[in-house]
Structures are given as structure tokens and as C-alpha cells.
Amino acid sequence: MERIEILMSTYNGEKFIEEQIKSIFSQKKHEIHLLIRDDGSKDNTIEIVKRLKRKFSIDFYSGENLGPAKSFMDLVYHCGEADYYAFADQDDIWNLNKIGDAINFISARSDGPAAYCSNLTPAKDSNTILQDKLLSDCIATKYTQILSRCSDIFGCTMVWNKDLQNIIVSLNPPKELAMHDYWIALIASCYGVMLYDKDSKLLYRQHENNSVGAGISKFRNWKGRLAWIFNKTKFSAAITAEEMLNAMKQNENFNREFYEYTKLLKDYKNSIFSKFKYLVHADMSAMNFKQKCFHVLLVVTSSL
């Protein structure tokens, strides 16, 4: 029986975490272990986890408030050995065969380092579905597409194999990190393959604390875009590119073209010529017309 290590970062999750944990341990035909890192909860999250630990295979530890990206990456570097690994948010509801379907999907398409992600179904709860699928049937999965910030990969849907995990933990953790799922997707697509399943495998709960998802208003979307343009975002694609170049120095088993593309993006702010050179080579193949226009605007204003 395959051992699956589920990684969950929690923060003030008392309202929904019990239902999510029960859905995780309803998975069929696999040895599930859940490792939780609490990111400084001030509610009853830890008490709920302690109670559920008596029934399920759960380990947990607490730490300072790092935010979701660094908290999840801390889990990646501190988890035990397994055949497969997966991220889990504290407030979703998993389908009964989520893990099994992901493993079968990976096994049928790759015999090397691989990560998987899927579509997802926005819902208020198990009885209130907001829409069938959040994403389209095709998303960006190539390294160059993902690096250029055209990706709809949600960490809560991600599963990856031992081969990829060994590569991830052999690299120094990134010092500057936009999101954990973004980093895993980049490493997977650079050193192996990033796979996408167009079918949904979980209910993606929508509530007032969501930062992304079906319930986000157009106003909040445009507010985020304007923050990019006016340099109010902490992380940039250029910083991520620099982190990827550091990773490439540690493990050179990648396509050389990826290095050249990554260097173009890292240096795009250096001059008008650098911006032009990047835009000539920019992989916008997975973007629609509006996304392409916005991408060019970000480059021109040094906001990417």
C-alpha cells in the first residue's frame, strides 16, 4: 500500500478543519499520514487537531506566523518519507478518490519527477455548489509559461511523487517566495513534468477570507492588478527567476533553454533593450489577449 504524506498549514481554521480532515482520511486504498504545521492560530484549531489525532494518523507542530507560503514550505522540508506527497488547505472538502485519481494520472504519464494538479469546484459547503469547475480544460504547465506568471495551479490540488520530492529537498529553500505551489510547479516543470487534470477532485470552499477563487470580485481583481503596476507587490517574477537560477546552480539536470529564458526574465529591468529582448522571447502561449496586454504593460512599467 502506497504511503501518502499530506501537508497542511493551519491558521485560525476551527470553523472548517474537522470536515476537511475527515474528508482526507476518507481516501480509499492508501496509507494516509497528515502532517500539520500551525502558523500561530489564536482560535481552537490546535485543540480540534489534538482531538482528531486520537482517531487519525496525524502529527502536528506549531511555529511562528510565517504566512502560508513559508509555512507550507517548512512542511515540505520537515515531512517524513512517502511514495507521494500532497498539499491540503484547511477548509476544502476532498473527493473520495482524490489521491487515487492523482496517483493513477501521474503513473500513466510519467516515470520520473512529476507533480499533478487538478481543476476544482467552488462551493460554500458540501451542499451548495457555486459552479462546476473553476478553471478551463487547459492551463499553463510548461516551465516558461509558469515562470512568466501565467498559471492557474492551485496548491490545494497538488500531488507529487518521491522523485520530485527528492529534488525539491536537495535544493536550498528559496529565500524569497511568492507562493509554495508556484515554487513546486516551477521545480516540477523544470526538472520533470507538471501535469494538469481538467476534472475537479475537491470542493474549493469559498468564504470571506479567500484570497483567490470564484468569489473574488472584479474590484479586488483589478485592485491586485494595479498593485502590480505600482510596485506594491512584495514579490516579482524577476526575484523568482533569480531564485530559480540559484536552484539551477545546485542541480544542472535541466533543459539549457530554461536557463537562458530564466536569465532573460531576471534581467529584464536592466534596460529598455533588456525589456525588449525579454518580450521578444516571452512565452505568452497560454495567455488570452487581455493577459498578454497586461503582461506587456507589467514589463514596460518594470512591475512584473
Short mmCIF file of C-alpha atoms in Angstrom, two decimals:
data_model
loop_
_atom_site.label_atom_id
_atom_site.label_comp_id
_atom_site.label_asym_id
_atom_site.label_seq_id
_atom_site.Cartn_x
_atom_site.Cartn_y
_atom_site.Cartn_z
CA MET A 1 0.00 0.00 0.00
CA GLU A 2 1.38 3.39 -1.02
CA ARG A 3 2.19 5.84 1.74
CA ILE A 4 0.88 9.37 1.20
CA GLU A 5 2.18 12.33 3.18
CA ILE A 6 -0.40 15.14 3.33
CA LEU A 7 0.95 18.58 4.25
CA MET A 8 -1.41 21.12 5.80
CA SER A 9 -0.69 24.58 7.16
CA THR A 10 -3.36 25.85 9.54
CA TYR A 11 -4.27 29.29 10.78
CA ASN A 12 -7.48 30.04 12.70
CA GLY A 13 -9.19 27.19 10.92
CA GLU A 14 -11.58 25.98 13.62
CA LYS A 15 -14.69 26.54 11.51
CA PHE A 16 -13.93 24.08 8.71
CA ILE A 17 -10.85 22.00 9.57
CA GLU A 18 -12.63 19.00 11.08
CA GLU A 19 -14.72 18.38 7.97
CA GLN A 20 -11.62 18.69 5.79
CA ILE A 21 -9.55 16.28 7.88
CA LYS A 22 -12.35 13.73 7.82
CA SER A 23 -12.54 14.01 4.03
CA ILE A 24 -8.77 13.44 3.79
CA PHE A 25 -8.97 10.24 5.83
CA SER A 26 -11.92 9.03 3.76
CA GLN A 27 -9.49 8.40 0.88
CA LYS A 28 -9.59 4.81 -0.31
CA LYS A 29 -6.81 2.18 -0.54
CA HIS A 30 -3.90 4.30 0.66
CA GLU A 31 -1.90 4.73 3.84
CA ILE A 32 -2.54 8.38 4.68
CA HIS A 33 -0.45 10.41 7.11
CA LEU A 34 -1.28 14.05 7.77
CA LEU A 35 1.43 16.45 8.93
CA ILE A 36 0.10 19.79 10.17
CA ARG A 37 2.04 22.94 10.92
CA ASP A 38 0.01 25.52 12.82
CA ASP A 39 1.00 29.03 11.79
CA GLY A 40 0.12 30.79 15.04
CA SER A 41 -3.63 30.17 15.38
CA LYS A 42 -5.46 32.14 18.06
CA ASP A 43 -8.66 30.07 17.99
CA ASN A 44 -9.38 26.41 18.80
CA THR A 45 -7.64 24.92 15.75
CA ILE A 46 -4.95 23.13 17.76
CA GLU A 47 -7.47 21.70 20.21
CA ILE A 48 -9.51 20.27 17.34
CA VAL A 49 -6.38 18.74 15.78
CA LYS A 50 -5.37 17.18 19.11
CA ARG A 51 -8.78 15.57 19.42
CA LEU A 52 -8.73 14.22 15.85
CA LYS A 53 -5.17 12.96 16.36
CA ARG A 54 -6.58 10.30 18.69
CA LYS A 55 -8.54 8.85 15.78
CA PHE A 56 -6.40 9.52 12.70
CA SER A 57 -2.72 9.30 11.71
CA ILE A 58 -1.83 12.92 12.39
CA ASP A 59 1.28 14.68 13.60
CA PHE A 60 1.45 18.40 14.14
CA TYR A 61 3.76 21.12 15.33
CA SER A 62 3.39 24.84 15.88
CA GLY A 63 5.60 27.73 14.87
CA GLU A 64 5.78 31.45 14.44
CA ASN A 65 3.47 33.09 11.94
CA LEU A 66 5.28 32.76 8.60
CA GLY A 67 2.35 33.14 6.23
CA PRO A 68 1.05 30.31 4.02
CA ALA A 69 3.93 30.16 1.53
CA LYS A 70 6.76 29.71 4.03
CA SER A 71 4.64 27.63 6.39
CA PHE A 72 3.86 25.10 3.66
CA MET A 73 7.49 25.03 2.52
CA ASP A 74 8.55 24.37 6.10
CA LEU A 75 6.34 21.28 5.95
CA VAL A 76 7.93 20.19 2.67
CA TYR A 77 11.38 20.23 4.29
CA HIS A 78 10.30 18.57 7.55
CA CYS A 79 7.97 15.79 6.43
CA GLY A 80 8.73 12.08 6.50
CA GLU A 81 9.43 9.76 3.58
CA ALA A 82 6.50 8.66 1.44
CA ASP A 83 5.63 7.45 -2.04
CA TYR A 84 3.59 10.56 -2.79
CA TYR A 85 3.09 13.98 -1.25
CA ALA A 86 0.17 16.42 -1.35
CA PHE A 87 -0.78 19.86 -0.10
CA ALA A 88 -4.10 20.34 1.67
CA ASP A 89 -5.83 23.55 2.66
CA GLN A 90 -7.64 23.59 5.98
CA ASP A 91 -11.08 24.46 4.63
CA ASP A 92 -11.74 22.36 1.50
CA ILE A 93 -13.56 19.04 1.10
CA TRP A 94 -11.82 16.25 -0.82
CA ASN A 95 -13.49 13.79 -3.17
CA LEU A 96 -13.24 10.17 -2.02
CA ASN A 97 -10.77 9.22 -4.78
CA LYS A 98 -8.77 12.46 -4.97
CA ILE A 99 -5.42 10.87 -4.10
CA GLY A 100 -6.01 7.64 -6.03
CA ASP A 101 -7.00 9.53 -9.18
CA ALA A 102 -3.92 11.75 -8.89
CA ILE A 103 -1.57 8.78 -8.48
CA ASN A 104 -3.10 6.99 -11.46
CA PHE A 105 -2.83 10.18 -13.52
CA ILE A 106 0.88 10.57 -12.69
CA SER A 107 1.70 6.88 -13.18
CA ALA A 108 0.10 6.82 -16.63
CA ARG A 109 2.05 9.83 -17.87
CA SER A 110 5.45 9.90 -16.16
CA ASP A 111 8.11 7.55 -14.81
CA GLY A 112 10.26 10.40 -13.47
CA PRO A 113 9.87 13.52 -11.33
CA ALA A 114 6.29 14.72 -11.64
CA ALA A 115 3.70 16.91 -9.99
CA TYR A 116 -0.05 16.87 -10.55
CA CYS A 117 -2.76 19.46 -10.15
CA SER A 118 -6.45 19.43 -10.99
CA ASN A 119 -9.47 21.56 -11.56
CA LEU A 120 -11.60 22.42 -8.54
CA THR A 121 -15.24 23.07 -7.73
CA PRO A 122 -16.07 26.30 -5.88
CA ALA A 123 -18.61 25.71 -3.12
CA LYS A 124 -19.93 27.31 0.05
CA ASP A 125 -20.29 23.86 1.61
CA SER A 126 -20.89 20.25 0.58
CA ASN A 127 -24.49 21.05 -0.33
CA THR A 128 -24.00 24.41 -2.07
CA ILE A 129 -22.03 24.24 -5.31
CA LEU A 130 -21.27 27.63 -6.85
CA GLN A 131 -20.02 26.36 -10.21
CA ASP A 132 -18.96 23.03 -11.67
CA LYS A 133 -15.35 23.95 -12.40
CA LEU A 134 -13.24 27.00 -11.64
CA LEU A 135 -10.62 26.53 -14.38
CA SER A 136 -10.62 25.85 -18.10
CA ASP A 137 -9.73 22.48 -19.62
CA CYS A 138 -6.21 23.68 -20.46
CA ILE A 139 -3.85 25.72 -18.27
CA ALA A 140 -0.16 26.66 -18.32
CA THR A 141 2.03 23.72 -17.34
CA LYS A 142 5.27 24.40 -19.24
CA TYR A 143 8.17 25.87 -17.26
CA THR A 144 8.42 29.06 -19.32
CA GLN A 145 4.66 29.65 -19.08
CA ILE A 146 4.61 29.19 -15.32
CA LEU A 147 7.69 31.37 -14.73
CA SER A 148 6.07 34.22 -16.66
CA ARG A 149 3.16 34.14 -14.20
CA CYS A 150 0.57 32.58 -16.43
CA SER A 151 -0.54 29.72 -14.23
CA ASP A 152 -3.73 28.52 -12.61
CA ILE A 153 -2.09 25.86 -10.48
CA PHE A 154 -3.73 25.64 -7.05
CA GLY A 155 -1.66 24.12 -4.27
CA CYS A 156 -4.70 22.55 -2.65
CA THR A 157 -4.98 20.22 -5.68
CA MET A 158 -1.28 19.32 -5.94
CA VAL A 159 0.21 15.83 -5.58
CA TRP A 160 3.79 14.90 -6.42
CA ASN A 161 5.95 11.79 -6.38
CA LYS A 162 9.03 10.80 -4.40
CA ASP A 163 11.36 11.52 -7.32
CA LEU A 164 10.30 15.16 -7.35
CA GLN A 165 10.35 15.43 -3.55
CA ASN A 166 13.97 14.26 -3.53
CA ILE A 167 14.89 17.05 -5.95
CA ILE A 168 12.95 19.70 -4.02
CA VAL A 169 14.58 18.98 -0.67
CA SER A 170 18.04 18.69 -2.24
CA LEU A 171 17.79 22.37 -3.16
CA ASN A 172 18.16 25.22 -0.70
CA PRO A 173 14.74 26.68 0.18
CA PRO A 174 14.06 29.91 -1.71
CA LYS A 175 14.70 32.99 0.41
CA GLU A 176 12.04 34.99 -1.40
CA LEU A 177 8.87 33.09 -2.18
CA ALA A 178 5.61 34.26 -3.72
CA MET A 179 3.66 31.07 -3.00
CA HIS A 180 4.56 27.47 -2.20
CA ASP A 181 2.54 25.99 -5.08
CA TYR A 182 4.24 28.33 -7.55
CA TRP A 183 7.65 27.06 -6.43
CA ILE A 184 6.71 23.37 -6.57
CA ALA A 185 5.24 23.88 -10.04
CA LEU A 186 8.43 25.58 -11.24
CA ILE A 187 10.67 22.81 -9.90
CA ALA A 188 8.40 20.13 -11.36
CA SER A 189 8.26 21.72 -14.81
CA CYS A 190 12.00 22.45 -14.82
CA TYR A 191 13.26 19.04 -13.67
CA GLY A 192 10.36 16.81 -14.66
CA VAL A 193 6.77 17.39 -15.68
CA MET A 194 3.82 19.38 -14.37
CA LEU A 195 0.55 17.58 -15.12
CA TYR A 196 -2.98 19.00 -15.16
CA ASP A 197 -6.24 17.10 -14.75
CA LYS A 198 -9.18 19.04 -16.19
CA ASP A 199 -11.59 17.23 -13.86
CA SER A 200 -12.29 18.57 -10.38
CA LYS A 201 -11.26 16.47 -7.38
CA LEU A 202 -12.32 18.68 -4.47
CA LEU A 203 -14.79 21.25 -3.24
CA TYR A 204 -12.94 24.56 -3.00
CA ARG A 205 -14.69 26.32 -0.16
CA GLN A 206 -15.46 29.99 -0.71
CA HIS A 207 -15.77 32.32 2.29
CA GLU A 208 -14.88 35.82 3.36
CA ASN A 209 -11.19 35.01 3.93
CA ASN A 210 -10.45 33.66 0.43
CA SER A 211 -7.61 35.47 -1.33
CA VAL A 212 -8.33 33.79 -4.69
CA GLY A 213 -11.25 31.90 -6.12
CA ALA A 214 -14.72 32.14 -7.60
CA GLY A 215 -15.96 34.59 -5.00
CA ILE A 216 -13.37 37.28 -5.65
CA SER A 217 -14.95 40.45 -7.00
CA LYS A 218 -13.83 42.25 -10.16
CA PHE A 219 -12.88 45.20 -7.94
CA ARG A 220 -10.45 43.06 -5.91
CA ASN A 221 -9.04 41.57 -9.11
CA TRP A 222 -8.35 45.00 -10.57
CA LYS A 223 -7.01 46.24 -7.23
CA GLY A 224 -4.47 43.41 -7.35
CA ARG A 225 -3.50 44.25 -10.91
CA LEU A 226 -3.00 47.93 -10.06
CA ALA A 227 -0.84 46.91 -7.09
CA TRP A 228 1.41 45.07 -9.55
CA ILE A 229 1.70 48.09 -11.82
CA PHE A 230 2.51 50.49 -8.98
CA ASN A 231 5.11 48.13 -7.46
CA LYS A 232 3.14 47.44 -4.29
CA THR A 233 3.61 43.67 -4.52
CA LYS A 234 6.40 42.22 -2.40
CA PHE A 235 7.46 39.56 -4.88
CA SER A 236 8.23 39.87 -8.56
CA ALA A 237 8.80 37.43 -11.39
CA ALA A 238 12.37 38.75 -11.61
CA ILE A 239 13.01 37.73 -7.98
CA THR A 240 11.51 34.30 -8.62
CA ALA A 241 13.71 33.95 -11.70
CA GLU A 242 16.76 34.72 -9.57
CA GLU A 243 15.70 32.03 -7.08
CA MET A 244 15.34 29.57 -9.95
CA LEU A 245 18.82 30.43 -11.21
CA ASN A 246 20.14 29.64 -7.73
CA ALA A 247 18.36 26.28 -7.88
CA MET A 248 19.82 25.58 -11.31
CA LYS A 249 23.32 26.10 -9.94
CA GLN A 250 22.66 23.34 -7.40
CA ASN A 251 21.14 20.86 -9.86
CA GLU A 252 22.09 21.17 -13.55
CA ASN A 253 19.84 18.38 -14.81
CA PHE A 254 17.51 20.65 -16.78
CA ASN A 255 16.93 21.95 -20.30
CA ARG A 256 19.57 24.59 -21.07
CA GLU A 257 16.94 26.73 -22.79
CA PHE A 258 15.24 27.12 -19.42
CA TYR A 259 18.37 28.75 -18.01
CA GLU A 260 18.56 31.28 -20.84
CA TYR A 261 14.86 32.12 -20.51
CA THR A 262 15.14 32.47 -16.73
CA LYS A 263 18.12 34.80 -17.08
CA LEU A 264 16.20 36.96 -19.56
CA LEU A 265 13.39 37.38 -17.05
CA LYS A 266 15.75 38.02 -14.12
CA ASP A 267 17.48 40.83 -16.02
CA TYR A 268 14.51 42.36 -17.82
CA LYS A 269 14.54 45.55 -15.69
CA ASN A 270 18.16 46.41 -16.54
CA SER A 271 17.40 48.50 -19.62
CA ILE A 272 14.88 49.20 -22.36
CA PHE A 273 16.81 46.73 -24.51
CA SER A 274 16.51 44.07 -21.80
CA LYS A 275 12.75 44.56 -21.69
CA PHE A 276 12.51 44.33 -25.47
CA LYS A 277 14.68 41.21 -25.52
CA TYR A 278 12.52 39.52 -22.90
CA LEU A 279 9.27 40.43 -24.69
CA VAL A 280 10.60 39.02 -27.95
CA HIS A 281 11.15 35.66 -26.25
CA ALA A 282 8.35 35.79 -23.64
CA ASP A 283 6.23 32.66 -23.56
CA MET A 284 2.69 34.02 -23.61
CA SER A 285 1.27 30.98 -25.38
CA ALA A 286 -1.12 30.18 -22.54
CA MET A 287 -2.39 33.75 -22.15
CA ASN A 288 -5.50 35.25 -23.70
CA PHE A 289 -5.38 38.64 -25.41
CA LYS A 290 -6.11 40.66 -22.25
CA GLN A 291 -3.49 38.73 -20.28
CA LYS A 292 -0.91 39.33 -22.99
CA CYS A 293 -1.62 43.06 -22.98
CA PHE A 294 -1.37 43.20 -19.20
CA HIS A 295 1.87 41.19 -19.28
CA VAL A 296 3.43 43.65 -21.72
CA LEU A 297 2.27 46.56 -19.52
CA LEU A 298 3.90 44.97 -16.46
CA VAL A 299 7.16 44.56 -18.34
CA VAL A 300 7.17 48.11 -19.71
CA THR A 301 6.49 49.54 -16.22
CA SER A 302 9.06 47.19 -14.59
CA SER A 303 6.24 45.72 -12.49
CA LEU A 304 6.36 42.05 -13.48
#
